[in-house]
Amino acid sequence: MKKSISIIFGLLVIASMVLSACQPAVEEVIKTVVVTEIVEKEGETIVETQIVEVVVTPEPEMEEAEPVTLEWNWGTEPPTMDPALTSDTTSVTGVENMFVGLTVLSEAGDVEPFLATDWEQGEDADGNPTYTFNLRDDIPWVKYDPVTGETTQEVDEEGNPRFVNANDVVYGAQRTVNPDTASDYVYVLYGIIKNAYEINSGEEGYTLDDLGVVALDDYTVQYTLASPAPFFPSIASMWVLKPQPQWAIDEWEVKWTEAGLIVTNGPYTMEDWIHGGELNLVKNPLFPTDVFDVGNIERIHGVMIVEASTAFALYENDELDTVAVPLPEIDRVKADPVLSAEFFNAPAACTYYYGFTNNKPPFDDVRVRAAFSQAIDRQSLIDNVTKGGQIPATTFAPPGIFGAPEPGTLGMGTDIAAAQAAFQEYLDENGMTVDDFNAMGVTLMHNTSEGHARIAAAIQQMWKDALGVEVQVENQEWAVYLDTVNNQTPIQDMPHVWRLGWCADYADENNWVHAVFNATEGDNNLRRGCQDDNCSEIVDNEFDELTKAAQVETDPDKRAEMYAQAEDILAGVEAAYAPIYHYTTVQVTKPYLDREYSLIAGQQFWKWMINQ
């Protein structure tokens, strides 16, 4: 009996080309190999070696496959990628994809587990409501190296791999609430998490340790609330409560979110960030994709094209995969057989509005605010300018938000006669003419955008036609604009009227009338006539008390009634702002991209699929 096994110890490759005059060139590769055989002869193992030449068909060289890439337009330079400092929709989408929250919202806005596997409500020893979250133990902290292209897991001082734990959650919440962090969005936690307002406002006797969040063990975290807040699981999905990497922030401080330094834990991490040019994300290979519903997009190539017309041209040239449709192009898109099939139009949980600087003359008078609000022909604006099927807004929260009034039932709608009467009464009482009013130099400001500019121009003309007023329109780049309309800006530097949109963080009115317009706790004090905690007479305290009472009311019907009253006070009695329309999504998307249109919070790229 003979058994032999061939083992190749080494090989020498000699290549030659054989050309035929009649046929295309054929490549032959002659391999000279050293073959060693181990054989058994007469019970002994013998090693035999011989040189063999063989002709083989070469394997074609395999080109490295290009990653499945989403061509995305951020629309502007994101102001930050720091969860504690994020306050705008552009930054929210970036943070949403690079950091996990305790929970996550579905496309429809429903709460689903994410870092937390489950949670339960309870009470502490003092009767305060609590939420206890049990956490996964397999979400790694990672860092991407832009030089090597490798994603590696972070380790601690002893070399142990770092996984997201309850202490990271506690640190993230405390850092957001810490007044030294200067978070613009911390106010959404006021009246929700125990002592969040007191700590952030610097009340004497309160420290970060008093914040209502504690790690019960490495993978259990408990929040103690200031009010029942049945919507808290939705808040737990927000960027301001996402776990944050203390060691990286301590080491790099404000630079910690730069490419090569940023430490993340989400489905994507940062490949590079060329400020003013590109922000690119890459799939996190260490993320537990076997558990989450993950799409196939491996890279997000994100550009920063501000002009909607330019972005749309790139889309038509197959350089972007999904974009908003510019206002002037909507009719053409609807009529085009190809583009109309790629067109998506549906309600969105956002409201477009003009804010008034209520303590800056002449908008410190409710009659002027009412006149400017009622002189806006919202339906005409939608029919002739926006053309996206938006819903005219007379109050703040859009349909689909708990407690939101039916559109048009409360607040102030378009009423030219009432606008003219209110404005004339103001002029007469102050002994002014329209020319005198115009001499005050009223300004309307919006962030740089072709769409916002068209809307501003239309409303500017409505005010002139209805009231005879001349309003100067100005614009600023997004990050600068956010600083300008911040509640810390001195009154003299504020525009009289300014454009903003508000999109739902969670599907409850508390996120709207209280979080945005509460004069004593909200971040937008200046917008209703308060600065440095000194409220002018225009602020209706009944509104503030209603929104605070609704936070602790457990009867849903009573809560909804309170919110309806608050909405009417805000938009009707105070005319504190001018609601204009409730958004719709007006988008085109390539047929090979299967995407979601998130109703609330940022876009979740990890759920999208490219089929090519």
PDB file of C-alpha atoms in Angstrom, residues 366-537:
ATOM      1  CA  VAL A 366     -48.738  93.105  19.830  1.00  0.00           C
ATOM      2  CA  ARG A 367     -50.621  95.056  17.138  1.00  0.00           C
ATOM      3  CA  VAL A 368     -47.554  95.232  14.935  1.00  0.00           C
ATOM      4  CA  ARG A 369     -46.889  91.524  15.379  1.00  0.00           C
ATOM      5  CA  ALA A 370     -50.505  90.661  14.674  1.00  0.00           C
ATOM      6  CA  ALA A 371     -50.525  92.856  11.567  1.00  0.00           C
ATOM      7  CA  PHE A 372     -47.385  91.265  10.164  1.00  0.00           C
ATOM      8  CA  SER A 373     -48.724  87.768  10.860  1.00  0.00           C
ATOM      9  CA  GLN A 374     -52.213  88.316   9.435  1.00  0.00           C
ATOM     10  CA  ALA A 375     -50.858  90.042   6.314  1.00  0.00           C
ATOM     11  CA  ILE A 376     -49.128  86.824   5.189  1.00  0.00           C
ATOM     12  CA  ASP A 377     -51.252  85.024   2.603  1.00  0.00           C
ATOM     13  CA  ARG A 378     -50.161  81.525   3.461  1.00  0.00           C
ATOM     14  CA  GLN A 379     -52.204  79.666   0.860  1.00  0.00           C
ATOM     15  CA  SER A 380     -51.001  81.957  -1.913  1.00  0.00           C
ATOM     16  CA  LEU A 381     -47.435  81.391  -0.774  1.00  0.00           C
ATOM     17  CA  ILE A 382     -47.947  77.619  -0.968  1.00  0.00           C
ATOM     18  CA  ASP A 383     -49.757  77.719  -4.310  1.00  0.00           C
ATOM     19  CA  ASN A 384     -47.339  80.059  -6.058  1.00  0.00           C
ATOM     20  CA  VAL A 385     -43.973  79.739  -4.335  1.00  0.00           C
ATOM     21  CA  THR A 386     -43.399  76.570  -2.298  1.00  0.00           C
ATOM     22  CA  LYS A 387     -45.741  74.348  -4.393  1.00  0.00           C
ATOM     23  CA  GLY A 388     -45.119  71.301  -2.213  1.00  0.00           C
ATOM     24  CA  GLY A 389     -48.606  70.768  -0.810  1.00  0.00           C
ATOM     25  CA  GLN A 390     -47.660  72.323   2.525  1.00  0.00           C
ATOM     26  CA  ILE A 391     -50.397  72.986   5.097  1.00  0.00           C
ATOM     27  CA  PRO A 392     -51.058  76.627   6.058  1.00  0.00           C
ATOM     28  CA  ALA A 393     -50.137  77.045   9.721  1.00  0.00           C
ATOM     29  CA  THR A 394     -51.906  79.192  12.290  1.00  0.00           C
ATOM     30  CA  THR A 395     -50.399  77.423  15.304  1.00  0.00           C
ATOM     31  CA  PHE A 396     -47.084  75.726  15.964  1.00  0.00           C
ATOM     32  CA  ALA A 397     -47.210  71.924  16.215  1.00  0.00           C
ATOM     33  CA  PRO A 398     -48.106  70.088  12.986  1.00  0.00           C
ATOM     34  CA  PRO A 399     -50.621  67.263  12.582  1.00  0.00           C
ATOM     35  CA  GLY A 400     -49.398  63.996  14.065  1.00  0.00           C
ATOM     36  CA  ILE A 401     -47.985  65.570  17.222  1.00  0.00           C
ATOM     37  CA  PHE A 402     -49.859  64.735  20.422  1.00  0.00           C
ATOM     38  CA  GLY A 403     -51.925  67.741  21.499  1.00  0.00           C
ATOM     39  CA  ALA A 404     -51.558  69.646  18.208  1.00  0.00           C
ATOM     40  CA  PRO A 405     -54.718  71.587  17.242  1.00  0.00           C
ATOM     41  CA  GLU A 406     -56.342  70.978  13.889  1.00  0.00           C
ATOM     42  CA  PRO A 407     -54.724  73.353  11.361  1.00  0.00           C
ATOM     43  CA  GLY A 408     -56.592  76.634  11.058  1.00  0.00           C
ATOM     44  CA  THR A 409     -58.754  76.214  14.165  1.00  0.00           C
ATOM     45  CA  LEU A 410     -56.734  78.425  16.536  1.00  0.00           C
ATOM     46  CA  GLY A 411     -54.303  81.316  16.333  1.00  0.00           C
ATOM     47  CA  MET A 412     -54.202  83.841  13.528  1.00  0.00           C
ATOM     48  CA  GLY A 413     -54.671  83.096   9.881  1.00  0.00           C
ATOM     49  CA  THR A 414     -54.606  85.383   6.877  1.00  0.00           C
ATOM     50  CA  ASP A 415     -56.867  88.396   7.452  1.00  0.00           C
ATOM     51  CA  ILE A 416     -55.800  91.480   5.512  1.00  0.00           C
ATOM     52  CA  ALA A 417     -58.548  93.712   6.892  1.00  0.00           C
ATOM     53  CA  ALA A 418     -57.704  92.821  10.493  1.00  0.00           C
ATOM     54  CA  ALA A 419     -53.994  93.319   9.761  1.00  0.00           C
ATOM     55  CA  GLN A 420     -54.608  96.788   8.336  1.00  0.00           C
ATOM     56  CA  ALA A 421     -56.842  97.778  11.249  1.00  0.00           C
ATOM     57  CA  ALA A 422     -54.324  96.654  13.881  1.00  0.00           C
ATOM     58  CA  PHE A 423     -51.463  98.384  12.097  1.00  0.00           C
ATOM     59  CA  GLN A 424     -53.387 101.632  11.648  1.00  0.00           C
ATOM     60  CA  GLU A 425     -54.375 101.629  15.312  1.00  0.00           C
ATOM     61  CA  TYR A 426     -50.696 101.334  16.241  1.00  0.00           C
ATOM     62  CA  LEU A 427     -49.737 104.204  13.916  1.00  0.00           C
ATOM     63  CA  ASP A 428     -52.533 106.461  15.161  1.00  0.00           C
ATOM     64  CA  GLU A 429     -51.783 105.859  18.826  1.00  0.00           C
ATOM     65  CA  ASN A 430     -48.120 106.702  18.266  1.00  0.00           C
ATOM     66  CA  GLY A 431     -48.765 109.663  15.958  1.00  0.00           C
ATOM     67  CA  MET A 432     -46.931 107.963  13.111  1.00  0.00           C
ATOM     68  CA  THR A 433     -47.342 107.593   9.385  1.00  0.00           C
ATOM     69  CA  VAL A 434     -46.264 104.613   7.316  1.00  0.00           C
ATOM     70  CA  ASP A 435     -43.234 106.649   6.246  1.00  0.00           C
ATOM     71  CA  ASP A 436     -42.332 107.156   9.904  1.00  0.00           C
ATOM     72  CA  PHE A 437     -42.622 103.438  10.460  1.00  0.00           C
ATOM     73  CA  ASN A 438     -40.434 102.655   7.463  1.00  0.00           C
ATOM     74  CA  ALA A 439     -37.815 105.075   8.767  1.00  0.00           C
ATOM     75  CA  MET A 440     -37.284 102.672  11.684  1.00  0.00           C
ATOM     76  CA  GLY A 441     -35.594 100.271   9.243  1.00  0.00           C
ATOM     77  CA  VAL A 442     -37.351  96.961   9.840  1.00  0.00           C
ATOM     78  CA  THR A 443     -35.231  93.942   8.879  1.00  0.00           C
ATOM     79  CA  LEU A 444     -36.166  90.369   7.985  1.00  0.00           C
ATOM     80  CA  MET A 445     -33.312  87.865   8.133  1.00  0.00           C
ATOM     81  CA  HIS A 446     -33.002  84.269   6.937  1.00  0.00           C
ATOM     82  CA  ASN A 447     -30.178  81.801   6.536  1.00  0.00           C
ATOM     83  CA  THR A 448     -28.649  81.642   3.069  1.00  0.00           C
ATOM     84  CA  SER A 449     -30.887  79.573   0.806  1.00  0.00           C
ATOM     85  CA  GLU A 450     -32.542  80.136  -2.551  1.00  0.00           C
ATOM     86  CA  GLY A 451     -35.809  78.750  -1.196  1.00  0.00           C
ATOM     87  CA  HIS A 452     -35.811  80.956   1.903  1.00  0.00           C
ATOM     88  CA  ALA A 453     -34.956  83.933  -0.283  1.00  0.00           C
ATOM     89  CA  ARG A 454     -37.960  83.311  -2.541  1.00  0.00           C
ATOM     90  CA  ILE A 455     -40.286  82.949   0.431  1.00  0.00           C
ATOM     91  CA  ALA A 456     -38.873  86.116   2.023  1.00  0.00           C
ATOM     92  CA  ALA A 457     -39.299  88.067  -1.205  1.00  0.00           C
ATOM     93  CA  ALA A 458     -42.927  86.959  -1.513  1.00  0.00           C
ATOM     94  CA  ILE A 459     -43.770  87.852   2.093  1.00  0.00           C
ATOM     95  CA  GLN A 460     -41.865  91.136   1.802  1.00  0.00           C
ATOM     96  CA  GLN A 461     -44.177  92.020  -1.085  1.00  0.00           C
ATOM     97  CA  MET A 462     -47.287  90.917   0.850  1.00  0.00           C
ATOM     98  CA  TRP A 463     -46.358  93.256   3.700  1.00  0.00           C
ATOM     99  CA  LYS A 464     -45.838  96.099   1.275  1.00  0.00           C
ATOM    100  CA  ASP A 465     -49.126  95.470  -0.528  1.00  0.00           C
ATOM    101  CA  ALA A 466     -51.212  95.024   2.621  1.00  0.00           C
ATOM    102  CA  LEU A 467     -49.555  97.463   5.023  1.00  0.00           C
ATOM    103  CA  GLY A 468     -47.406  99.720   2.890  1.00  0.00           C
ATOM    104  CA  VAL A 469     -44.302  98.813   4.894  1.00  0.00           C
ATOM    105  CA  GLU A 470     -40.811  98.514   3.456  1.00  0.00           C
ATOM    106  CA  VAL A 471     -38.821  95.646   4.941  1.00  0.00           C
ATOM    107  CA  GLN A 472     -35.148  95.040   4.279  1.00  0.00           C
ATOM    108  CA  VAL A 473     -34.233  91.382   3.694  1.00  0.00           C
ATOM    109  CA  GLU A 474     -30.832  90.079   4.791  1.00  0.00           C
ATOM    110  CA  ASN A 475     -29.255  86.626   4.908  1.00  0.00           C
ATOM    111  CA  GLN A 476     -26.343  84.925   6.646  1.00  0.00           C
ATOM    112  CA  GLU A 477     -24.520  81.612   6.339  1.00  0.00           C
ATOM    113  CA  TRP A 478     -26.071  78.953   8.581  1.00  0.00           C
ATOM    114  CA  ALA A 479     -23.578  78.780  11.452  1.00  0.00           C
ATOM    115  CA  VAL A 480     -23.314  82.590  11.648  1.00  0.00           C
ATOM    116  CA  TYR A 481     -27.092  82.869  11.454  1.00  0.00           C
ATOM    117  CA  LEU A 482     -27.600  80.505  14.376  1.00  0.00           C
ATOM    118  CA  ASP A 483     -25.306  82.707  16.467  1.00  0.00           C
ATOM    119  CA  THR A 484     -27.220  85.813  15.417  1.00  0.00           C
ATOM    120  CA  VAL A 485     -30.651  84.555  16.456  1.00  0.00           C
ATOM    121  CA  ASN A 486     -29.320  83.072  19.686  1.00  0.00           C
ATOM    122  CA  ASN A 487     -31.043  84.366  22.795  1.00  0.00           C
ATOM    123  CA  GLN A 488     -27.766  85.834  24.061  1.00  0.00           C
ATOM    124  CA  THR A 489     -27.475  88.267  21.129  1.00  0.00           C
ATOM    125  CA  PRO A 490     -27.892  91.909  22.227  1.00  0.00           C
ATOM    126  CA  ILE A 491     -31.208  93.411  21.194  1.00  0.00           C
ATOM    127  CA  GLN A 492     -29.587  96.030  18.974  1.00  0.00           C
ATOM    128  CA  ASP A 493     -27.904  93.297  16.919  1.00  0.00           C
ATOM    129  CA  MET A 494     -31.048  91.235  16.416  1.00  0.00           C
ATOM    130  CA  PRO A 495     -33.132  91.470  13.252  1.00  0.00           C
ATOM    131  CA  HIS A 496     -36.749  92.432  13.861  1.00  0.00           C
ATOM    132  CA  VAL A 497     -38.061  89.340  12.106  1.00  0.00           C
ATOM    133  CA  TRP A 498     -36.205  86.110  11.408  1.00  0.00           C
ATOM    134  CA  ARG A 499     -36.896  82.792   9.784  1.00  0.00           C
ATOM    135  CA  LEU A 500     -36.655  79.420  11.510  1.00  0.00           C
ATOM    136  CA  GLY A 501     -38.135  75.962  11.219  1.00  0.00           C
ATOM    137  CA  TRP A 502     -38.810  73.599  14.078  1.00  0.00           C
ATOM    138  CA  CYS A 503     -38.873  69.846  13.589  1.00  0.00           C
ATOM    139  CA  ALA A 504     -40.070  67.309  16.105  1.00  0.00           C
ATOM    140  CA  ASP A 505     -37.577  65.714  18.470  1.00  0.00           C
ATOM    141  CA  TYR A 506     -40.395  63.571  19.817  1.00  0.00           C
ATOM    142  CA  ALA A 507     -44.116  63.426  19.059  1.00  0.00           C
ATOM    143  CA  ASP A 508     -45.509  65.496  21.925  1.00  0.00           C
ATOM    144  CA  GLU A 509     -46.565  69.135  22.253  1.00  0.00           C
ATOM    145  CA  ASN A 510     -44.124  69.571  25.129  1.00  0.00           C
ATOM    146  CA  ASN A 511     -41.409  69.550  22.482  1.00  0.00           C
ATOM    147  CA  TRP A 512     -43.112  72.457  20.735  1.00  0.00           C
ATOM    148  CA  VAL A 513     -44.812  75.130  22.792  1.00  0.00           C
ATOM    149  CA  HIS A 514     -42.886  74.486  26.003  1.00  0.00           C
ATOM    150  CA  ALA A 515     -39.411  73.673  24.727  1.00  0.00           C
ATOM    151  CA  VAL A 516     -39.338  76.500  22.193  1.00  0.00           C
ATOM    152  CA  PHE A 517     -41.412  79.309  23.655  1.00  0.00           C
ATOM    153  CA  ASN A 518     -41.573  78.956  27.426  1.00  0.00           C
ATOM    154  CA  ALA A 519     -40.316  82.329  28.599  1.00  0.00           C
ATOM    155  CA  THR A 520     -38.832  81.293  31.913  1.00  0.00           C
ATOM    156  CA  GLU A 521     -37.276  77.938  31.020  1.00  0.00           C
ATOM    157  CA  GLY A 522     -37.032  77.769  27.219  1.00  0.00           C
ATOM    158  CA  ASP A 523     -33.915  78.636  25.267  1.00  0.00           C
ATOM    159  CA  ASN A 524     -35.855  81.113  23.173  1.00  0.00           C
ATOM    160  CA  ASN A 525     -36.578  83.718  25.857  1.00  0.00           C
ATOM    161  CA  LEU A 526     -35.581  86.575  23.562  1.00  0.00           C
ATOM    162  CA  ARG A 527     -38.135  85.453  21.032  1.00  0.00           C
ATOM    163  CA  ARG A 528     -40.988  86.143  23.393  1.00  0.00           C
ATOM    164  CA  GLY A 529     -39.726  89.282  25.021  1.00  0.00           C
ATOM    165  CA  CYS A 530     -37.359  88.135  27.735  1.00  0.00           C
ATOM    166  CA  GLN A 531     -33.649  88.675  28.057  1.00  0.00           C
ATOM    167  CA  ASP A 532     -31.444  87.873  31.043  1.00  0.00           C
ATOM    168  CA  ASP A 533     -34.556  86.494  32.800  1.00  0.00           C
ATOM    169  CA  ASN A 534     -36.284  89.916  32.737  1.00  0.00           C
ATOM    170  CA  CYS A 535     -39.611  89.447  30.946  1.00  0.00           C
ATOM    171  CA  SER A 536     -41.418  92.361  29.371  1.00  0.00           C
ATOM    172  CA  GLU A 537     -45.146  92.890  29.815  1.00  0.00           C
TER     173      GLU A 537
END
